[in-house]
Each structure stands twice: as structure tokens, then as C-alpha cells.
PDB file of C-alpha atoms in Angstrom:
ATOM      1  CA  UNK A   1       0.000   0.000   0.000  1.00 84.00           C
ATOM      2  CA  UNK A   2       1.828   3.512  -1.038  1.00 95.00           C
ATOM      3  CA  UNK A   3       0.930   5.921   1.488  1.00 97.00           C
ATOM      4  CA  UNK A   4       1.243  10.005   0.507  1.00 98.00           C
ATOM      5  CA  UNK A   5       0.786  13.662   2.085  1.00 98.00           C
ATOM      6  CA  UNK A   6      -0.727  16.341  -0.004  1.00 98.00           C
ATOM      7  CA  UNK A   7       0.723  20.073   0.601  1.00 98.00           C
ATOM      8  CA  UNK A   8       0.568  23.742  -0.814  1.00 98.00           C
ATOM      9  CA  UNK A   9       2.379  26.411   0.820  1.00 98.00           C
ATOM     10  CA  UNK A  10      -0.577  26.740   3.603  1.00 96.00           C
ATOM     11  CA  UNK A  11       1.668  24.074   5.053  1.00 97.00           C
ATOM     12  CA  UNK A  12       4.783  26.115   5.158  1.00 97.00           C
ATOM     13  CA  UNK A  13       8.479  24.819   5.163  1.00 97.00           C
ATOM     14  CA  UNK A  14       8.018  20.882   5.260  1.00 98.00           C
ATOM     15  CA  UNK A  15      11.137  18.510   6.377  1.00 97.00           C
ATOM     16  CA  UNK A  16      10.580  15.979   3.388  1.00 98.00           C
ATOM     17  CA  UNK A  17      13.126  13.322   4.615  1.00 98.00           C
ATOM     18  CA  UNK A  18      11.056  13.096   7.674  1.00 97.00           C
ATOM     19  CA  UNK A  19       8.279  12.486   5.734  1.00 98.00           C
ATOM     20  CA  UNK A  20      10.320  10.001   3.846  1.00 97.00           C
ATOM     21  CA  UNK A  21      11.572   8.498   7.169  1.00 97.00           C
ATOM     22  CA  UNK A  22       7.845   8.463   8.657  1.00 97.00           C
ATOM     23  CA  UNK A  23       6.934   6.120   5.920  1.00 97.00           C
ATOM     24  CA  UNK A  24       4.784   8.325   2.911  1.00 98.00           C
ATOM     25  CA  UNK A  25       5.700   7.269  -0.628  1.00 96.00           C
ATOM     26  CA  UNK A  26       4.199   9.587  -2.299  1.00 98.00           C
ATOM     27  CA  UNK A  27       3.284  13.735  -2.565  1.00 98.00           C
ATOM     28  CA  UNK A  28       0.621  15.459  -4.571  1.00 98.00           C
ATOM     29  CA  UNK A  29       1.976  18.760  -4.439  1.00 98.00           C
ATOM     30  CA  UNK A  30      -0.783  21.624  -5.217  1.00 98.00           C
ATOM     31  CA  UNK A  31       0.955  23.696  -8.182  1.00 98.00           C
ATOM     32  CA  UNK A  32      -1.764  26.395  -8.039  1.00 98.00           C
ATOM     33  CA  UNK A  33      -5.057  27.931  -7.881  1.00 97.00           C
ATOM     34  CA  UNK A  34      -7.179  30.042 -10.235  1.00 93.00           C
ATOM     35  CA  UNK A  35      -6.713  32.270 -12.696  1.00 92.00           C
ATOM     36  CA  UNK A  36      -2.420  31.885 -13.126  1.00 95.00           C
ATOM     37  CA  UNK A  37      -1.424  31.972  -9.204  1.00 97.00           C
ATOM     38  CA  UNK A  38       1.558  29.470  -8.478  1.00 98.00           C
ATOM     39  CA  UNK A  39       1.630  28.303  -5.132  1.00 98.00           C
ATOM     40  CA  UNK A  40       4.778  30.127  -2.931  1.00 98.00           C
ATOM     41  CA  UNK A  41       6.062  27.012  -2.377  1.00 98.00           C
ATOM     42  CA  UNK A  42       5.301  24.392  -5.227  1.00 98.00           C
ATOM     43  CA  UNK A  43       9.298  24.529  -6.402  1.00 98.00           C
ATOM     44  CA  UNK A  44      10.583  24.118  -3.143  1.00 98.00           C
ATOM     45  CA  UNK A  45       8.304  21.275  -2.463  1.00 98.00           C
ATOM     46  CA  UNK A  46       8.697  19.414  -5.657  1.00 98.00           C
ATOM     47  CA  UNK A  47      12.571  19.791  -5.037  1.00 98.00           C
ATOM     48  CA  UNK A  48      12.213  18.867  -1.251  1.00 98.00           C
ATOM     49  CA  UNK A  49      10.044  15.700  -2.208  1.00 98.00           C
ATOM     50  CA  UNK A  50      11.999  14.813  -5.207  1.00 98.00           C
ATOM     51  CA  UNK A  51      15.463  14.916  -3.581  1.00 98.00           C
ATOM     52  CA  UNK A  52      13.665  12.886  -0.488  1.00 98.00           C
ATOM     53  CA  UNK A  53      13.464   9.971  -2.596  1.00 98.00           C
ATOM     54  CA  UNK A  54       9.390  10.538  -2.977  1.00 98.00           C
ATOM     55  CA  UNK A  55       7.514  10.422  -5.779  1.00 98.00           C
ATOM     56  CA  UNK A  56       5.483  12.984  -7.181  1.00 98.00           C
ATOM     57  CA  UNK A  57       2.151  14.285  -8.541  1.00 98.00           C
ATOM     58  CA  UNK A  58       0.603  18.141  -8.832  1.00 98.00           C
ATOM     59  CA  UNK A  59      -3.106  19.806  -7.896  1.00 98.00           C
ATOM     60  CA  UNK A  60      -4.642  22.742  -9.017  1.00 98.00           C
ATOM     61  CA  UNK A  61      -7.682  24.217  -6.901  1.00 97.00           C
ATOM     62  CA  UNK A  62     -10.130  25.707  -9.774  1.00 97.00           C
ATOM     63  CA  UNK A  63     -11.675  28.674  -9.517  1.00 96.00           C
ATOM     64  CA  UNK A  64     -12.840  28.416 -13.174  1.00 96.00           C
ATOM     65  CA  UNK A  65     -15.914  29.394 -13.788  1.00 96.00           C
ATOM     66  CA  UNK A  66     -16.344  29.097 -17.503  1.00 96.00           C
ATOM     67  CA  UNK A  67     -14.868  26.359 -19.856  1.00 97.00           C
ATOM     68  CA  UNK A  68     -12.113  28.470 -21.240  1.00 97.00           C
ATOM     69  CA  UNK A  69     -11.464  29.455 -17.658  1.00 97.00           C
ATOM     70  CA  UNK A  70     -10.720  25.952 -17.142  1.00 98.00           C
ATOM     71  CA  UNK A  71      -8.610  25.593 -19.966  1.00 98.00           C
ATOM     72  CA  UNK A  72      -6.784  28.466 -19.430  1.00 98.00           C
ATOM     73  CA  UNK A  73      -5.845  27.115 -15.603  1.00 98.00           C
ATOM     74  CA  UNK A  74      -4.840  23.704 -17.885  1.00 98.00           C
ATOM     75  CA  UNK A  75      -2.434  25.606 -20.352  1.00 98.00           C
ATOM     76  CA  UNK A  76      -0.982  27.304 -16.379  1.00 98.00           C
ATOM     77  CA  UNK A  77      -0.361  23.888 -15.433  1.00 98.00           C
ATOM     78  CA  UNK A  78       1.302  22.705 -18.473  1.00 98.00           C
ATOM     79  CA  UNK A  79       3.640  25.629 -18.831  1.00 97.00           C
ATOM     80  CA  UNK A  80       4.810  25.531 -14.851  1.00 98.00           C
ATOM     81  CA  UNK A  81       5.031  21.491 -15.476  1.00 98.00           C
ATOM     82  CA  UNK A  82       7.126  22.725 -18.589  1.00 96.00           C
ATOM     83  CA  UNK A  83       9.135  25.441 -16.657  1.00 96.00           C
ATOM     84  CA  UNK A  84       9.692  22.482 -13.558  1.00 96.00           C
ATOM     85  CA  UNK A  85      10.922  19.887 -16.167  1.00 96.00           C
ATOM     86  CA  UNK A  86       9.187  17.302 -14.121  1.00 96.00           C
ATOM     87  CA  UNK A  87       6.737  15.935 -16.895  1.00 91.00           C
ATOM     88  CA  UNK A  88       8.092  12.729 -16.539  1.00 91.00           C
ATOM     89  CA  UNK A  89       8.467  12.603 -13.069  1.00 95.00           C
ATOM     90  CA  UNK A  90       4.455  12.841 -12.390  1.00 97.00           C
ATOM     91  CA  UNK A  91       4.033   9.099 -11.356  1.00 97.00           C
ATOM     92  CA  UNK A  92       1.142  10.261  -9.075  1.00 98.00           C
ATOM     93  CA  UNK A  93      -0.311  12.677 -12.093  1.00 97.00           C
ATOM     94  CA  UNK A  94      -2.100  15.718 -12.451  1.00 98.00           C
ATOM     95  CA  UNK A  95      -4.873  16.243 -10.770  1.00 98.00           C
ATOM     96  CA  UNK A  96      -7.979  19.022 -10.645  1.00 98.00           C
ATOM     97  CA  UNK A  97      -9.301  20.420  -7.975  1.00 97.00           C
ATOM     98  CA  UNK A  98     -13.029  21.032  -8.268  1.00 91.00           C
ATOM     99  CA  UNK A  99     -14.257  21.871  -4.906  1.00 87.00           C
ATOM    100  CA  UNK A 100     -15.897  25.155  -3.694  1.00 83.00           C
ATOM    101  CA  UNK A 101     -13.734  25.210  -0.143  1.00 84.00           C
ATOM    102  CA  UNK A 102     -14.868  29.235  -0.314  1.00 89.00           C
ATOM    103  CA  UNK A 103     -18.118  28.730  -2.103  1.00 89.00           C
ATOM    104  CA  UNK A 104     -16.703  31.261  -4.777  1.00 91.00           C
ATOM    105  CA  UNK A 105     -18.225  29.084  -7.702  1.00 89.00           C
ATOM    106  CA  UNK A 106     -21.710  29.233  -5.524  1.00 89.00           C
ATOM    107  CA  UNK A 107     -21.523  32.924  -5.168  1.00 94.00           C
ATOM    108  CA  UNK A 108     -20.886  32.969  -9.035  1.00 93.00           C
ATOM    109  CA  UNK A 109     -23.762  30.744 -10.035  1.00 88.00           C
ATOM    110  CA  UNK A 110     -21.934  28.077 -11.014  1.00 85.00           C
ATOM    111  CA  UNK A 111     -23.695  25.432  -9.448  1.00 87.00           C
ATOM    112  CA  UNK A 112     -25.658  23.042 -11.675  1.00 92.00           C
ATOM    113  CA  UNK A 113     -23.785  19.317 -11.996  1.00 95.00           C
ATOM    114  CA  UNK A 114     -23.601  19.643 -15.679  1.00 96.00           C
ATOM    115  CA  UNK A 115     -22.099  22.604 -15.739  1.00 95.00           C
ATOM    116  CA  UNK A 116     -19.486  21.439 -13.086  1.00 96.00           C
ATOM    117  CA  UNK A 117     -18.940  18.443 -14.879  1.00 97.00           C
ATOM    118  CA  UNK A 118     -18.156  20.339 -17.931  1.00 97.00           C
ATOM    119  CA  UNK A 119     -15.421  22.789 -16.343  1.00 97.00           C
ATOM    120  CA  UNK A 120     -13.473  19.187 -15.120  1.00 98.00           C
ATOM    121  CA  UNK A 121     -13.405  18.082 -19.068  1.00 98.00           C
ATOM    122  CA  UNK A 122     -12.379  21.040 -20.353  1.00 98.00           C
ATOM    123  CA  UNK A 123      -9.367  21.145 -18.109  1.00 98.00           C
ATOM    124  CA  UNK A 124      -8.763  17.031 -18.237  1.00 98.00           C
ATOM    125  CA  UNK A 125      -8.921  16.647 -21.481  1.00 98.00           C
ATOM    126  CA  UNK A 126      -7.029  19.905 -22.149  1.00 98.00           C
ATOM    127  CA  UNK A 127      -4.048  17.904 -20.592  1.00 98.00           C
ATOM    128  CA  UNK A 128      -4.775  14.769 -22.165  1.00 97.00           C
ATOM    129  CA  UNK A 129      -4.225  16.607 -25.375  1.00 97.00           C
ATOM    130  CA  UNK A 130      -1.313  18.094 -24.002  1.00 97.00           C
ATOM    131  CA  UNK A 131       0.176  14.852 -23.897  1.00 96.00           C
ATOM    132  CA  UNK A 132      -0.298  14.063 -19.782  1.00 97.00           C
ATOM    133  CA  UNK A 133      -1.451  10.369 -19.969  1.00 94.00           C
ATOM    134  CA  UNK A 134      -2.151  10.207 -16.156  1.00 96.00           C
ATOM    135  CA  UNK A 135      -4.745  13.218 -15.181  1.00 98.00           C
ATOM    136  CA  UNK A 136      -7.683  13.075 -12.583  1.00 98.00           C
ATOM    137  CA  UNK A 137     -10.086  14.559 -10.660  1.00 98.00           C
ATOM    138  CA  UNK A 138      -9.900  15.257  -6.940  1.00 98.00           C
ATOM    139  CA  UNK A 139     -13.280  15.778  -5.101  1.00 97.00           C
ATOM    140  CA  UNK A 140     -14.929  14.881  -1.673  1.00 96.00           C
ATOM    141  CA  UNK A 141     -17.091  12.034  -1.682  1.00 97.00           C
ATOM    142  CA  UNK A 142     -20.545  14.175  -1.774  1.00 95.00           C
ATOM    143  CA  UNK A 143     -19.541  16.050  -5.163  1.00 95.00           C
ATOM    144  CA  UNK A 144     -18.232  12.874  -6.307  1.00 97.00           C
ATOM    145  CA  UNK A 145     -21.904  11.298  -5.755  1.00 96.00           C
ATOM    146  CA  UNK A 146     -24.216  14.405  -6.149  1.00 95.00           C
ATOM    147  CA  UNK A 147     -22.209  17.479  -7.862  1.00 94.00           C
ATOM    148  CA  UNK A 148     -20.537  15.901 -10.936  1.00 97.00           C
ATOM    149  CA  UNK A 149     -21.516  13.593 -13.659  1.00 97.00           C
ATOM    150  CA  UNK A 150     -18.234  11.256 -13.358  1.00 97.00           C
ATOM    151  CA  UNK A 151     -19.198   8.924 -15.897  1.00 97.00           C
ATOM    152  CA  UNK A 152     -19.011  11.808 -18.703  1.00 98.00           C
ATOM    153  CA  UNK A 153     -15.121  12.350 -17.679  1.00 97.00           C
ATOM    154  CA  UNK A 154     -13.887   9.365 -19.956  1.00 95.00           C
ATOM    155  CA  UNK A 155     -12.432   6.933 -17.057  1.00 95.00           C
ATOM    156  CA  UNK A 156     -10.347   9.570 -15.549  1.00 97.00           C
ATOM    157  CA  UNK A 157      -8.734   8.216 -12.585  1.00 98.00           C
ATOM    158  CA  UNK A 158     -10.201   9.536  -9.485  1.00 98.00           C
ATOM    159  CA  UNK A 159      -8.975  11.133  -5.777  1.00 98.00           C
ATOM    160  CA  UNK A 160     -11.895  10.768  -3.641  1.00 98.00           C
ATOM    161  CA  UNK A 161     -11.444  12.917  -0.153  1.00 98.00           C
ATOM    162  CA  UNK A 162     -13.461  11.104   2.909  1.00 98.00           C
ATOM    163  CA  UNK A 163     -12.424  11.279   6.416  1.00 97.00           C
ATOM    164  CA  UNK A 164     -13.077   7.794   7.336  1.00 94.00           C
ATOM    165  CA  UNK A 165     -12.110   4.386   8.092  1.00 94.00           C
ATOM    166  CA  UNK A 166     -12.591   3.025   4.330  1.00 96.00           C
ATOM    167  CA  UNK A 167     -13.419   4.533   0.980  1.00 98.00           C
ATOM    168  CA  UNK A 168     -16.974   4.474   0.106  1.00 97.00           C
ATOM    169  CA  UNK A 169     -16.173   5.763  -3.987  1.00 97.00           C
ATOM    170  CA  UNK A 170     -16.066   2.658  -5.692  1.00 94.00           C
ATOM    171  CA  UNK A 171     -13.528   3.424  -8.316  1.00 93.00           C
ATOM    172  CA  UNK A 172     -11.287   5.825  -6.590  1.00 97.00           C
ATOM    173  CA  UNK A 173      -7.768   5.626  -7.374  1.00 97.00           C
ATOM    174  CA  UNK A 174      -6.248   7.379  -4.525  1.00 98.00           C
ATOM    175  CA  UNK A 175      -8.091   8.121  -1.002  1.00 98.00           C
ATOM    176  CA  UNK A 176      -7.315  11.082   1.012  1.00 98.00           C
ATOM    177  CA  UNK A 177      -8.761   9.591   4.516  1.00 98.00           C
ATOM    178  CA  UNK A 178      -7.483  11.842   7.039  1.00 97.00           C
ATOM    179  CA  UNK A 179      -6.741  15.846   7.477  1.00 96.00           C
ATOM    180  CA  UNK A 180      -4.576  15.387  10.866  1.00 96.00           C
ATOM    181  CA  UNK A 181      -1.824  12.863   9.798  1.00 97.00           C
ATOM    182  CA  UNK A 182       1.134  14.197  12.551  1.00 96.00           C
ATOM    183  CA  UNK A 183       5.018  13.724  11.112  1.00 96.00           C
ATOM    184  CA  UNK A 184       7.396  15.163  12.780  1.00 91.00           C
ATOM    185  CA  UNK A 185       4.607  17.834  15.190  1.00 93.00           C
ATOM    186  CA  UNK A 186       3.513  18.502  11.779  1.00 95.00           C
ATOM    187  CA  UNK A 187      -0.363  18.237  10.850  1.00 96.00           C
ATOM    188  CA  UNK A 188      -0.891  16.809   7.248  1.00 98.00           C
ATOM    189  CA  UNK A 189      -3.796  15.852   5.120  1.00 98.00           C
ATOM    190  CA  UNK A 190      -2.689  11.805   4.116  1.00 98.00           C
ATOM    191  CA  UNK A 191      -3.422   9.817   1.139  1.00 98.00           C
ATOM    192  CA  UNK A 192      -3.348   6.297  -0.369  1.00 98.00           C
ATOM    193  CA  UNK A 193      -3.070   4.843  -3.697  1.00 97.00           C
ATOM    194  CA  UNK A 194      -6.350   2.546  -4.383  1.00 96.00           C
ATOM    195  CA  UNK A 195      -5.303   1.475  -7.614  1.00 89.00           C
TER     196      UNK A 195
END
């Protein structure tokens, strides 16, 4: 079982070989959010995981709330991915953010399931087209079930978020189960590959 942290820079200067040492494989490391902001510390992090010895993968939290938004946060994530020269060091992928932590998409309208589900393809399969083989969708378990239409996303491999002692998504391909994973008097959200 490969067991992983996720991080942005909310979780300020992290001692990645005590992560290594506390057992996590794996980091999905959040490379942004919205409309072209790179997270303060998404170099430092994919340098401090990489040079741990842990493998990677990226996020980006969407605040897209039109199609091209979404594709437009997709071409962001390509050309930082370019920038990093870590394409071929994603063996945890790329994966999209569509929550509404802030309820900023709410206060913008953009609420229906179809439309959510359409903002995911445009960015997905903006990256499948850009050549990332490995790109999913990270959601909690209720907009998994009740906010997006994930049979129109073309198999995309799925990162279900559920605070619990087992994951209740079917096909999820990587579980974040807790929030308060401690390493090292740290407190981490933690993760584990499914499939």
C-alpha cells in the first residue's frame, strides 16, 4: 500500500526526509489555484520531495468558472510542469481540484452538476491533449456522488477525499482519509493509492 501527504504552501516549510523516514511514498503537491497563481512554495516542495526519494504528482484548486477558464488554468499547469521539467516525473499525475472550499463558484452561479462536470473536461482533457497520460479529478465524496456527472469524464482516474475508516467511492484511485496525519509535530492531510 503507497501511502502520501498532499501540501501547498498553507503548510509552510516541510522537512521531506522526515516524511520520507515516517513512511509516505508519495506527494501530490498543489501547483496552483485560479486564474495563473503558483503556489509560494510548489518549487521548493517538488525539489524537497523529489530529492527525499518521494515520488510525485501536482493539484490545481479551480476557480474556473467558464470552460475556457478551465482551460486556461490547464495551459498554467502545463507551462509551470514545462518550466519544472518534471513531466516525466508525475508518477502520481495531475490532478484538478473542483471543490468550492470558499463557495466562490456558488456565489458565481456556477452550481448546476452539468455545468461542473463540464469545467473538469475542459481542463482534463485539455491535458490529455497536451500529452499528460495520467490526469484526474480530486473531489470529496458528496460532489463525487451528487455534484458531478463522473461517468461523462472518460475513465479519468479519481482522488476521492473522505475522512473515514474506508473509501466508500467505488472506483477511486487514490483516497485522502485523514486531514490530521502528525510527522514530525507537523499536521498533514494523508493519502493512499487505491489502484
Amino acid at each position: 500500500m503507497k501511502r502520501g501527504i498532499d501540501v501547498s504552501e498553507n503548510n509552510g516549510n516541510i522537512n521531506w526526509p522526515a516524511v520520507k523516514d515516517a513512511g509516505f511514498d508519495f506527494a501530490i503537491i498543489r501547483l496552483g489555484y485560479g486564474r495563473g497563481h503558483l503556489d509560494g512554495k510548489f518549487y521548493d516542495n517538488v525539489n524537497g520531495a523529489l530529492n527525499a526519494g518521494i515520488k510525485i504528482g501536482v493539484y490545481y484548486y479551480s476557480y474556473a468558472l467558464t470552460e475556457e477558464d478551465a482551460e486556461n488554468e490547464a495551459e498554467f499547469t502545463d507551462g509551470i510542469l514545462e518550466d519544472a521539467g518534471i513531466n516525466d516525473r508525475l508518477e502520481i499525475g495531475v490532478w484538478f481540484d473542483m471543490e468550492d472550499a470558499d463557495s466562490y463558484k456558488e456565489r458565481h452561479g456556477v452550481t448546476g452538476p452539468q455545468e461542473i462536470t463540464n469545467l473538469c473536461n475542459a481542463y482534463i482533457n485539455s491535458l490529455w491533449r497536451a500529452g499528460y497520460a495520467y490526469v484526474g479529478l480530486y473531489a470529496n465524496l458528496d460532489w463525487l456522488t451528487n455534484k458531478i456527472y463522473v461517468d461523462q469524464l472518460g475513465g479519468c482516474a479519481i482522488w476521492c477525499a473522505q475522512y473515514s475508516d474506508q473509501c466508500d467511492y467505488e472506483d477511486a484511485h487514490c483516497w485522502q482519509y485523514t486531514d490530521s496525519a502528525r510527522i514530525n509535530g507537523e499536521m498533514f492531510d494523508a493519502d493512499i493509492i487505491l489502484k
